[in-house]
Amino acid sequence: MTEVILATSDRAVVPVHALYDGDLVGFLEAGPAFVKAFVETADFKAKAGQVLVLPNSAGATDRVLFGLGASPADVMVFRALPAKLPMGDYQLAGTPAGLSADQVALAFALGSYRFDRYKQKKTAERPRLVVDGVDIAEITSIAHACALARDMVNTPANDLGPLQLETIAREIAEQHGASITVITGDGLLEANYPSVHAVGRAAVEARAPRMIEMTWGEAGKPLVCLVGKGVV
């Protein structure tokens, strides 16, 4: 997944005005007349997820208006923003009341996800958001984790079977220093998983069922156990 949250940019940064519907009139009255005329012509009402790109005299993007709907807004409305922006770097003109910059940044990053595994023409570039004072590493890590999960959900079973899931799990374990145990074949009987063994007894090797267990963390810290089941 392309990095879309930045602390700074060496490009021209376009301001994004995120507006509640109740604040639109006051915003327009305080701004230049051409913006008000453009907004009225485009019928922009600051509805949740509504985007209006305002050009400058040269036709390039000058500023962006983004609708939040009624206050208070669900911060996840910002997931709709990346797909509606031209390529470039953007920055909020101000964090909307009731929302935090890190929440906005995470929602923007989640909205930048694209499943393009089967597309012949792939575009790695995405609109990017410049945000100051947030933990970019944490936000990016969460977004990458969600993107990986969504990739696995979106990939059909003929391309993502038990063997491929094991490969992904081993890559994650190696990357993050986790221990991993994979039980297959008759080992499932020995580990008291007779039903799992029976279901896949006639499967080819790549489709043979397996029990994958990853362990990560420090002794003495709170224990969280996540259990998932895939049927392919």
PDB file of C-alpha atoms in Angstrom:
ATOM      1  CA  MET A   1       0.000   0.000   0.000  1.00  0.00           C
ATOM      2  CA  THR A   2       1.330   3.420  -0.979  1.00  0.00           C
ATOM      3  CA  GLU A   3       2.205   5.806   1.846  1.00  0.00           C
ATOM      4  CA  VAL A   4      -0.475   8.512   1.837  1.00  0.00           C
ATOM      5  CA  ILE A   5       0.046  10.339   5.150  1.00  0.00           C
ATOM      6  CA  LEU A   6       2.941  12.801   5.267  1.00  0.00           C
ATOM      7  CA  ALA A   7       4.384  15.188   7.826  1.00  0.00           C
ATOM      8  CA  THR A   8       5.622  17.579   5.124  1.00  0.00           C
ATOM      9  CA  SER A   9       5.671  17.807   1.344  1.00  0.00           C
ATOM     10  CA  ASP A  10       8.028  19.264  -1.229  1.00  0.00           C
ATOM     11  CA  ARG A  11       5.119  19.749  -3.634  1.00  0.00           C
ATOM     12  CA  ALA A  12       2.475  22.433  -3.793  1.00  0.00           C
ATOM     13  CA  VAL A  13      -0.083  21.556  -1.125  1.00  0.00           C
ATOM     14  CA  VAL A  14      -3.775  22.139  -1.833  1.00  0.00           C
ATOM     15  CA  PRO A  15      -5.946  23.220   1.122  1.00  0.00           C
ATOM     16  CA  VAL A  16      -9.030  21.155   1.951  1.00  0.00           C
ATOM     17  CA  HIS A  17     -11.854  22.953   3.743  1.00  0.00           C
ATOM     18  CA  ALA A  18     -13.893  20.343   5.637  1.00  0.00           C
ATOM     19  CA  LEU A  19     -17.289  21.895   6.331  1.00  0.00           C
ATOM     20  CA  TYR A  20     -20.351  20.996   8.339  1.00  0.00           C
ATOM     21  CA  ASP A  21     -23.516  21.813   6.431  1.00  0.00           C
ATOM     22  CA  GLY A  22     -24.431  24.421   9.043  1.00  0.00           C
ATOM     23  CA  ASP A  23     -21.135  26.252   8.528  1.00  0.00           C
ATOM     24  CA  LEU A  24     -21.286  26.514   4.750  1.00  0.00           C
ATOM     25  CA  VAL A  25     -23.114  29.848   4.530  1.00  0.00           C
ATOM     26  CA  GLY A  26     -20.726  31.578   6.930  1.00  0.00           C
ATOM     27  CA  PHE A  27     -17.723  30.142   5.092  1.00  0.00           C
ATOM     28  CA  LEU A  28     -18.980  31.442   1.750  1.00  0.00           C
ATOM     29  CA  GLU A  29     -19.822  34.878   3.100  1.00  0.00           C
ATOM     30  CA  ALA A  30     -16.287  35.256   4.445  1.00  0.00           C
ATOM     31  CA  GLY A  31     -14.633  34.152   1.201  1.00  0.00           C
ATOM     32  CA  PRO A  32     -14.253  35.499  -2.336  1.00  0.00           C
ATOM     33  CA  ALA A  33     -17.335  35.928  -4.493  1.00  0.00           C
ATOM     34  CA  PHE A  34     -16.145  33.510  -7.174  1.00  0.00           C
ATOM     35  CA  VAL A  35     -16.072  30.662  -4.643  1.00  0.00           C
ATOM     36  CA  LYS A  36     -19.667  31.344  -3.629  1.00  0.00           C
ATOM     37  CA  ALA A  37     -20.741  31.449  -7.269  1.00  0.00           C
ATOM     38  CA  PHE A  38     -18.913  28.210  -8.043  1.00  0.00           C
ATOM     39  CA  VAL A  39     -20.467  26.478  -5.038  1.00  0.00           C
ATOM     40  CA  GLU A  40     -23.965  27.584  -5.975  1.00  0.00           C
ATOM     41  CA  THR A  41     -23.515  26.496  -9.587  1.00  0.00           C
ATOM     42  CA  ALA A  42     -22.246  23.068  -8.513  1.00  0.00           C
ATOM     43  CA  ASP A  43     -25.052  22.740  -5.939  1.00  0.00           C
ATOM     44  CA  PHE A  44     -22.543  21.922  -3.217  1.00  0.00           C
ATOM     45  CA  LYS A  45     -24.418  21.623   0.100  1.00  0.00           C
ATOM     46  CA  ALA A  46     -21.637  20.193   2.316  1.00  0.00           C
ATOM     47  CA  LYS A  47     -23.475  16.889   2.526  1.00  0.00           C
ATOM     48  CA  ALA A  48     -21.471  14.061   4.069  1.00  0.00           C
ATOM     49  CA  GLY A  49     -18.834  12.882   1.596  1.00  0.00           C
ATOM     50  CA  GLN A  50     -19.579  15.596  -0.966  1.00  0.00           C
ATOM     51  CA  VAL A  51     -16.478  17.002  -2.683  1.00  0.00           C
ATOM     52  CA  LEU A  52     -16.046  20.126  -4.773  1.00  0.00           C
ATOM     53  CA  VAL A  53     -12.705  20.838  -6.446  1.00  0.00           C
ATOM     54  CA  LEU A  54     -12.204  24.542  -7.149  1.00  0.00           C
ATOM     55  CA  PRO A  55      -9.781  25.428  -9.961  1.00  0.00           C
ATOM     56  CA  ASN A  56      -7.592  28.501 -10.241  1.00  0.00           C
ATOM     57  CA  SER A  57      -7.401  30.736 -13.314  1.00  0.00           C
ATOM     58  CA  ALA A  58      -4.949  28.305 -14.932  1.00  0.00           C
ATOM     59  CA  GLY A  59      -7.277  25.356 -14.458  1.00  0.00           C
ATOM     60  CA  ALA A  60      -5.204  23.679 -11.740  1.00  0.00           C
ATOM     61  CA  THR A  61      -6.701  22.668  -8.397  1.00  0.00           C
ATOM     62  CA  ASP A  62      -6.786  25.707  -6.115  1.00  0.00           C
ATOM     63  CA  ARG A  63      -8.713  24.366  -3.119  1.00  0.00           C
ATOM     64  CA  VAL A  64     -11.134  21.622  -2.195  1.00  0.00           C
ATOM     65  CA  LEU A  65     -14.392  21.775  -0.263  1.00  0.00           C
ATOM     66  CA  PHE A  66     -15.361  18.597   1.568  1.00  0.00           C
ATOM     67  CA  GLY A  67     -18.776  18.075   3.112  1.00  0.00           C
ATOM     68  CA  LEU A  68     -19.158  16.589   6.582  1.00  0.00           C
ATOM     69  CA  GLY A  69     -22.934  16.740   6.793  1.00  0.00           C
ATOM     70  CA  ALA A  70     -24.550  17.510  10.145  1.00  0.00           C
ATOM     71  CA  SER A  71     -22.430  18.119  13.241  1.00  0.00           C
ATOM     72  CA  PRO A  72     -21.024  16.077  14.884  1.00  0.00           C
ATOM     73  CA  ALA A  73     -19.653  14.080  11.969  1.00  0.00           C
ATOM     74  CA  ASP A  74     -18.559  10.471  11.825  1.00  0.00           C
ATOM     75  CA  VAL A  75     -14.831  10.816  11.191  1.00  0.00           C
ATOM     76  CA  MET A  76     -14.973   7.855   8.817  1.00  0.00           C
ATOM     77  CA  VAL A  77     -16.622  10.154   6.285  1.00  0.00           C
ATOM     78  CA  PHE A  78     -13.038  11.051   5.372  1.00  0.00           C
ATOM     79  CA  ARG A  79     -12.673   7.608   3.808  1.00  0.00           C
ATOM     80  CA  ALA A  80     -14.658   8.980   0.873  1.00  0.00           C
ATOM     81  CA  LEU A  81     -12.201  11.796   0.197  1.00  0.00           C
ATOM     82  CA  PRO A  82      -9.178  10.136  -1.514  1.00  0.00           C
ATOM     83  CA  ALA A  83     -11.171   8.577  -4.359  1.00  0.00           C
ATOM     84  CA  LYS A  84     -12.673  11.951  -5.275  1.00  0.00           C
ATOM     85  CA  LEU A  85      -9.436  13.952  -5.387  1.00  0.00           C
ATOM     86  CA  PRO A  86      -7.098  14.574  -8.313  1.00  0.00           C
ATOM     87  CA  MET A  87      -3.580  13.292  -7.727  1.00  0.00           C
ATOM     88  CA  GLY A  88      -1.604  15.663  -5.530  1.00  0.00           C
ATOM     89  CA  ASP A  89      -0.820  16.592  -1.943  1.00  0.00           C
ATOM     90  CA  TYR A  90      -3.485  18.063   0.329  1.00  0.00           C
ATOM     91  CA  GLN A  91      -3.788  19.495   3.812  1.00  0.00           C
ATOM     92  CA  LEU A  92      -6.788  20.340   5.961  1.00  0.00           C
ATOM     93  CA  ALA A  93      -7.269  24.081   6.316  1.00  0.00           C
ATOM     94  CA  GLY A  94      -8.311  23.282   9.878  1.00  0.00           C
ATOM     95  CA  THR A  95      -9.356  20.213  11.843  1.00  0.00           C
ATOM     96  CA  PRO A  96     -13.170  20.204  12.148  1.00  0.00           C
ATOM     97  CA  ALA A  97     -14.672  20.660  15.597  1.00  0.00           C
ATOM     98  CA  GLY A  98     -15.253  17.367  17.363  1.00  0.00           C
ATOM     99  CA  LEU A  99     -12.639  15.483  15.343  1.00  0.00           C
ATOM    100  CA  SER A 100      -8.938  14.886  15.851  1.00  0.00           C
ATOM    101  CA  ALA A 101      -6.149  15.049  13.302  1.00  0.00           C
ATOM    102  CA  ASP A 102      -5.059  11.456  13.907  1.00  0.00           C
ATOM    103  CA  GLN A 103      -8.611  10.175  13.384  1.00  0.00           C
ATOM    104  CA  VAL A 104      -8.888  12.119  10.137  1.00  0.00           C
ATOM    105  CA  ALA A 105      -5.514  10.847   8.945  1.00  0.00           C
ATOM    106  CA  LEU A 106      -6.421   7.223   9.654  1.00  0.00           C
ATOM    107  CA  ALA A 107      -9.779   7.531   7.889  1.00  0.00           C
ATOM    108  CA  PHE A 108      -8.060   9.102   4.870  1.00  0.00           C
ATOM    109  CA  ALA A 109      -5.483   6.293   4.809  1.00  0.00           C
ATOM    110  CA  LEU A 110      -8.187   3.618   5.018  1.00  0.00           C
ATOM    111  CA  GLY A 111     -10.069   5.300   2.182  1.00  0.00           C
ATOM    112  CA  SER A 112      -6.977   5.131  -0.017  1.00  0.00           C
ATOM    113  CA  TYR A 113      -7.171   1.336  -0.250  1.00  0.00           C
ATOM    114  CA  ARG A 114      -7.578  -0.145  -3.718  1.00  0.00           C
ATOM    115  CA  PHE A 115      -7.811  -3.814  -4.665  1.00  0.00           C
ATOM    116  CA  ASP A 116      -6.004  -3.928  -7.986  1.00  0.00           C
ATOM    117  CA  ARG A 117      -4.524  -7.432  -8.031  1.00  0.00           C
ATOM    118  CA  TYR A 118      -6.281  -8.330 -11.273  1.00  0.00           C
ATOM    119  CA  LYS A 119      -5.985  -4.992 -13.037  1.00  0.00           C
ATOM    120  CA  GLN A 120      -3.616  -4.807 -15.992  1.00  0.00           C
ATOM    121  CA  LYS A 121      -2.937  -1.119 -15.437  1.00  0.00           C
ATOM    122  CA  LYS A 122      -2.086  -0.355 -11.839  1.00  0.00           C
ATOM    123  CA  THR A 123      -1.558   3.135 -10.471  1.00  0.00           C
ATOM    124  CA  ALA A 124       0.624   3.190  -7.392  1.00  0.00           C
ATOM    125  CA  GLU A 125       0.229   6.932  -6.901  1.00  0.00           C
ATOM    126  CA  ARG A 126      -2.537   8.126  -4.596  1.00  0.00           C
ATOM    127  CA  PRO A 127      -3.625  11.547  -3.341  1.00  0.00           C
ATOM    128  CA  ARG A 128      -1.668  12.264  -0.150  1.00  0.00           C
ATOM    129  CA  LEU A 129      -2.597  14.132   3.019  1.00  0.00           C
ATOM    130  CA  VAL A 130      -0.110  16.292   4.890  1.00  0.00           C
ATOM    131  CA  VAL A 131      -0.851  16.158   8.619  1.00  0.00           C
ATOM    132  CA  ASP A 132       1.233  17.678  11.384  1.00  0.00           C
ATOM    133  CA  GLY A 133       1.502  16.362  14.921  1.00  0.00           C
ATOM    134  CA  VAL A 134       0.241  12.805  14.446  1.00  0.00           C
ATOM    135  CA  ASP A 135       1.920   9.422  14.809  1.00  0.00           C
ATOM    136  CA  ILE A 136       2.351   8.668  11.117  1.00  0.00           C
ATOM    137  CA  ALA A 137       4.106   5.352  11.767  1.00  0.00           C
ATOM    138  CA  GLU A 138       1.188   4.040  13.839  1.00  0.00           C
ATOM    139  CA  ILE A 139      -1.437   5.293  11.382  1.00  0.00           C
ATOM    140  CA  THR A 140       0.420   3.753   8.448  1.00  0.00           C
ATOM    141  CA  SER A 141       0.833   0.466  10.316  1.00  0.00           C
ATOM    142  CA  ILE A 142      -2.906   0.242  11.023  1.00  0.00           C
ATOM    143  CA  ALA A 143      -3.751   1.126   7.421  1.00  0.00           C
ATOM    144  CA  HIS A 144      -1.335  -1.500   6.069  1.00  0.00           C
ATOM    145  CA  ALA A 145      -2.789  -4.160   8.369  1.00  0.00           C
ATOM    146  CA  CYS A 146      -6.324  -3.334   7.228  1.00  0.00           C
ATOM    147  CA  ALA A 147      -5.203  -3.365   3.585  1.00  0.00           C
ATOM    148  CA  LEU A 148      -3.674  -6.832   3.997  1.00  0.00           C
ATOM    149  CA  ALA A 149      -6.863  -8.152   5.590  1.00  0.00           C
ATOM    150  CA  ARG A 150      -8.973  -6.632   2.817  1.00  0.00           C
ATOM    151  CA  ASP A 151      -6.673  -8.061   0.150  1.00  0.00           C
ATOM    152  CA  MET A 152      -7.169 -11.534   1.610  1.00  0.00           C
ATOM    153  CA  VAL A 153     -10.934 -11.078   1.821  1.00  0.00           C
ATOM    154  CA  ASN A 154     -11.125  -9.811  -1.760  1.00  0.00           C
ATOM    155  CA  THR A 155      -8.904 -12.518  -3.259  1.00  0.00           C
ATOM    156  CA  PRO A 156     -10.972 -15.494  -4.492  1.00  0.00           C
ATOM    157  CA  ALA A 157     -10.324 -18.908  -2.973  1.00  0.00           C
ATOM    158  CA  ASN A 158      -8.814 -20.309  -6.175  1.00  0.00           C
ATOM    159  CA  ASP A 159      -5.911 -17.879  -5.680  1.00  0.00           C
ATOM    160  CA  LEU A 160      -5.797 -17.865  -1.882  1.00  0.00           C
ATOM    161  CA  GLY A 161      -5.904 -21.325  -0.379  1.00  0.00           C
ATOM    162  CA  PRO A 162      -4.484 -22.783   2.845  1.00  0.00           C
ATOM    163  CA  LEU A 163      -0.917 -22.852   1.521  1.00  0.00           C
ATOM    164  CA  GLN A 164      -1.076 -19.181   0.506  1.00  0.00           C
ATOM    165  CA  LEU A 165      -2.527 -18.256   3.907  1.00  0.00           C
ATOM    166  CA  GLU A 166       0.359 -20.066   5.579  1.00  0.00           C
ATOM    167  CA  THR A 167       2.843 -18.189   3.409  1.00  0.00           C
ATOM    168  CA  ILE A 168       1.304 -14.854   4.393  1.00  0.00           C
ATOM    169  CA  ALA A 169       1.298 -15.834   8.066  1.00  0.00           C
ATOM    170  CA  ARG A 170       4.968 -16.805   7.929  1.00  0.00           C
ATOM    171  CA  GLU A 171       5.861 -13.496   6.282  1.00  0.00           C
ATOM    172  CA  ILE A 172       4.023 -11.566   9.011  1.00  0.00           C
ATOM    173  CA  ALA A 173       5.694 -13.612  11.740  1.00  0.00           C
ATOM    174  CA  GLU A 174       9.146 -13.032  10.276  1.00  0.00           C
ATOM    175  CA  GLN A 175       8.540  -9.318   9.807  1.00  0.00           C
ATOM    176  CA  HIS A 176       7.363  -8.754  13.379  1.00  0.00           C
ATOM    177  CA  GLY A 177       9.392 -11.307  15.295  1.00  0.00           C
ATOM    178  CA  ALA A 178       6.499 -13.611  16.154  1.00  0.00           C
ATOM    179  CA  SER A 179       6.751 -17.353  16.643  1.00  0.00           C
ATOM    180  CA  ILE A 180       4.643 -19.503  14.320  1.00  0.00           C
ATOM    181  CA  THR A 181       3.514 -23.114  14.386  1.00  0.00           C
ATOM    182  CA  VAL A 182       1.764 -24.814  11.468  1.00  0.00           C
ATOM    183  CA  ILE A 183       0.111 -28.207  11.918  1.00  0.00           C
ATOM    184  CA  THR A 184      -0.773 -30.220   8.812  1.00  0.00           C
ATOM    185  CA  GLY A 185      -1.476 -33.789   7.728  1.00  0.00           C
ATOM    186  CA  ASP A 186      -1.541 -36.453  10.424  1.00  0.00           C
ATOM    187  CA  GLY A 187      -0.209 -33.860  12.839  1.00  0.00           C
ATOM    188  CA  LEU A 188      -3.788 -32.600  13.043  1.00  0.00           C
ATOM    189  CA  LEU A 189      -4.874 -35.963  14.481  1.00  0.00           C
ATOM    190  CA  GLU A 190      -2.026 -35.942  16.970  1.00  0.00           C
ATOM    191  CA  ALA A 191      -2.999 -32.413  18.055  1.00  0.00           C
ATOM    192  CA  ASN A 192      -6.651 -33.487  18.461  1.00  0.00           C
ATOM    193  CA  TYR A 193      -8.100 -31.786  15.388  1.00  0.00           C
ATOM    194  CA  PRO A 194      -9.831 -34.844  13.860  1.00  0.00           C
ATOM    195  CA  SER A 195     -12.622 -32.894  12.175  1.00  0.00           C
ATOM    196  CA  VAL A 196     -10.206 -30.531  10.434  1.00  0.00           C
ATOM    197  CA  HIS A 197      -8.199 -33.543   9.280  1.00  0.00           C
ATOM    198  CA  ALA A 198     -11.313 -35.331   8.010  1.00  0.00           C
ATOM    199  CA  VAL A 199     -12.611 -32.357   6.041  1.00  0.00           C
ATOM    200  CA  GLY A 200      -9.423 -32.034   4.012  1.00  0.00           C
ATOM    201  CA  ARG A 201      -8.338 -35.653   3.829  1.00  0.00           C
ATOM    202  CA  ALA A 202      -8.851 -35.873   0.065  1.00  0.00           C
ATOM    203  CA  ALA A 203      -7.387 -32.453  -0.718  1.00  0.00           C
ATOM    204  CA  VAL A 204      -4.302 -31.954  -2.848  1.00  0.00           C
ATOM    205  CA  GLU A 205      -1.241 -30.807  -0.916  1.00  0.00           C
ATOM    206  CA  ALA A 206      -1.714 -27.098  -1.662  1.00  0.00           C
ATOM    207  CA  ARG A 207      -5.313 -27.338  -0.427  1.00  0.00           C
ATOM    208  CA  ALA A 208      -4.647 -29.473   2.612  1.00  0.00           C
ATOM    209  CA  PRO A 209      -6.072 -27.958   5.808  1.00  0.00           C
ATOM    210  CA  ARG A 210      -3.734 -26.577   8.414  1.00  0.00           C
ATOM    211  CA  MET A 211      -3.779 -25.061  11.858  1.00  0.00           C
ATOM    212  CA  ILE A 212      -1.731 -21.867  12.001  1.00  0.00           C
ATOM    213  CA  GLU A 213      -0.775 -20.385  15.354  1.00  0.00           C
ATOM    214  CA  MET A 214       1.224 -17.187  15.802  1.00  0.00           C
ATOM    215  CA  THR A 215       2.400 -15.887  19.171  1.00  0.00           C
ATOM    216  CA  TRP A 216       3.776 -12.401  19.735  1.00  0.00           C
ATOM    217  CA  GLY A 217       4.304 -10.220  22.779  1.00  0.00           C
ATOM    218  CA  GLU A 218       6.032 -10.062  26.126  1.00  0.00           C
ATOM    219  CA  ALA A 219       5.493 -12.339  29.092  1.00  0.00           C
ATOM    220  CA  GLY A 220       3.467 -10.707  31.827  1.00  0.00           C
ATOM    221  CA  LYS A 221       1.587  -8.394  29.488  1.00  0.00           C
ATOM    222  CA  PRO A 222      -2.207  -8.713  28.971  1.00  0.00           C
ATOM    223  CA  LEU A 223      -3.116 -11.664  26.751  1.00  0.00           C
ATOM    224  CA  VAL A 224      -5.327 -11.179  23.711  1.00  0.00           C
ATOM    225  CA  CYS A 225      -6.312 -14.171  21.588  1.00  0.00           C
ATOM    226  CA  LEU A 226      -7.746 -13.786  18.084  1.00  0.00           C
ATOM    227  CA  VAL A 227      -9.245 -16.847  16.393  1.00  0.00           C
ATOM    228  CA  GLY A 228     -10.224 -17.035  12.746  1.00  0.00           C
ATOM    229  CA  LYS A 229     -11.487 -19.796  10.482  1.00  0.00           C
ATOM    230  CA  GLY A 230     -11.200 -19.945   6.715  1.00  0.00           C
ATOM    231  CA  VAL A 231     -13.102 -22.366   4.501  1.00  0.00           C
ATOM    232  CA  VAL A 232     -11.662 -22.680   0.986  1.00  0.00           C
TER     233      VAL A 232
END
